[in-house]
mmCIF file of C-alpha atoms in Angstrom:
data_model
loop_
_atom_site.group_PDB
_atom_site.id
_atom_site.type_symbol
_atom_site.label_atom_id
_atom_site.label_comp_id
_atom_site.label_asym_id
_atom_site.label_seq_id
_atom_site.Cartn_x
_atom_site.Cartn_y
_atom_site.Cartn_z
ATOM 1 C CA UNK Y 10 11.225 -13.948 -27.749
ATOM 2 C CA UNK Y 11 14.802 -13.109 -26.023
ATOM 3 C CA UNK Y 12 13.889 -9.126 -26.464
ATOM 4 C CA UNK Y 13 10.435 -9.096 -25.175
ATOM 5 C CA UNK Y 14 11.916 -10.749 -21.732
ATOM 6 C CA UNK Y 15 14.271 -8.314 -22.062
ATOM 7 C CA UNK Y 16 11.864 -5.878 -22.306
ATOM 8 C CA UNK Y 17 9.632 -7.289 -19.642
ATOM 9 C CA UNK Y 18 13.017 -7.435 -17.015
ATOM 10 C CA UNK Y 19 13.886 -3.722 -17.839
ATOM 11 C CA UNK Y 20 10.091 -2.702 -17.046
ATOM 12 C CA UNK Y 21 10.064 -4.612 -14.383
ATOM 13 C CA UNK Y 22 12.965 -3.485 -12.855
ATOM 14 C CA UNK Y 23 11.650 0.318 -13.605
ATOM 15 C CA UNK Y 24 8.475 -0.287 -12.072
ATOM 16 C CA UNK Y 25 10.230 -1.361 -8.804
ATOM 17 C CA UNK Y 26 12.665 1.557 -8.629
ATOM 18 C CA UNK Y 27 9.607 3.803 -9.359
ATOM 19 C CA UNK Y 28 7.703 3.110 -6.470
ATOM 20 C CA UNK Y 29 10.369 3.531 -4.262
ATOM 21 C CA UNK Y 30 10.934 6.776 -5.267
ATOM 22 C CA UNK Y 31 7.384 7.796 -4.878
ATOM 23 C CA UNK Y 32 7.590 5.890 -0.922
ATOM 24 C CA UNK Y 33 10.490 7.850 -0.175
ATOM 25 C CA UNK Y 34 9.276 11.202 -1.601
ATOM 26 C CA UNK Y 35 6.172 10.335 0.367
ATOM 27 C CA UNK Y 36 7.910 10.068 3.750
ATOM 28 C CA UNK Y 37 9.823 13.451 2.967
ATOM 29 C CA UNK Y 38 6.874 15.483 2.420
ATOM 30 C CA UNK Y 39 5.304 13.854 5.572
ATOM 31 C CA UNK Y 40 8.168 14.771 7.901
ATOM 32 C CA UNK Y 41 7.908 17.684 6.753
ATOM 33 C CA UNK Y 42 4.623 18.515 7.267
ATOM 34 C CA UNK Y 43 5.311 17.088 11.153
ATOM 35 C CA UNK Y 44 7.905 20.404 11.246
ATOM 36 C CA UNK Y 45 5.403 22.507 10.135
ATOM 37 C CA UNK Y 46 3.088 21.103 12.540
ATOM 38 C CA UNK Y 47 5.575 21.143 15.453
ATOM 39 C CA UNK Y 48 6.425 24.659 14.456
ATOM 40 C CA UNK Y 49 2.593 26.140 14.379
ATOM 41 C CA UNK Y 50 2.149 24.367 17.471
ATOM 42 C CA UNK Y 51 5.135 25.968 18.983
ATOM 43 C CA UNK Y 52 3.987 29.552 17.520
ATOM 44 C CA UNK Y 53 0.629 28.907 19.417
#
């Protein structure tokens, strides 16, 4: 019973980290796609 908690708390814990990877990559490839953006628009 102990290591299935265990078990439960670890993928828990993963699952957590995980999506705020995914958020952060997220907001990376969005700013850059606004310098992109800014650029072309400054190219125009």
């Amino acid at each position: 019973m102990r290591k299935i908690f265990s078990m439960v708390i670890v993928a828990g814990a993963l699952a957590v980290s995980a999506c705020n990877t995914v958020e952060g990559v997220g907001k990376d490839v969005s700013s850059a796609g606004d310098a992109v953006s800014g650029a072309a628009n400054e190219t125009k």
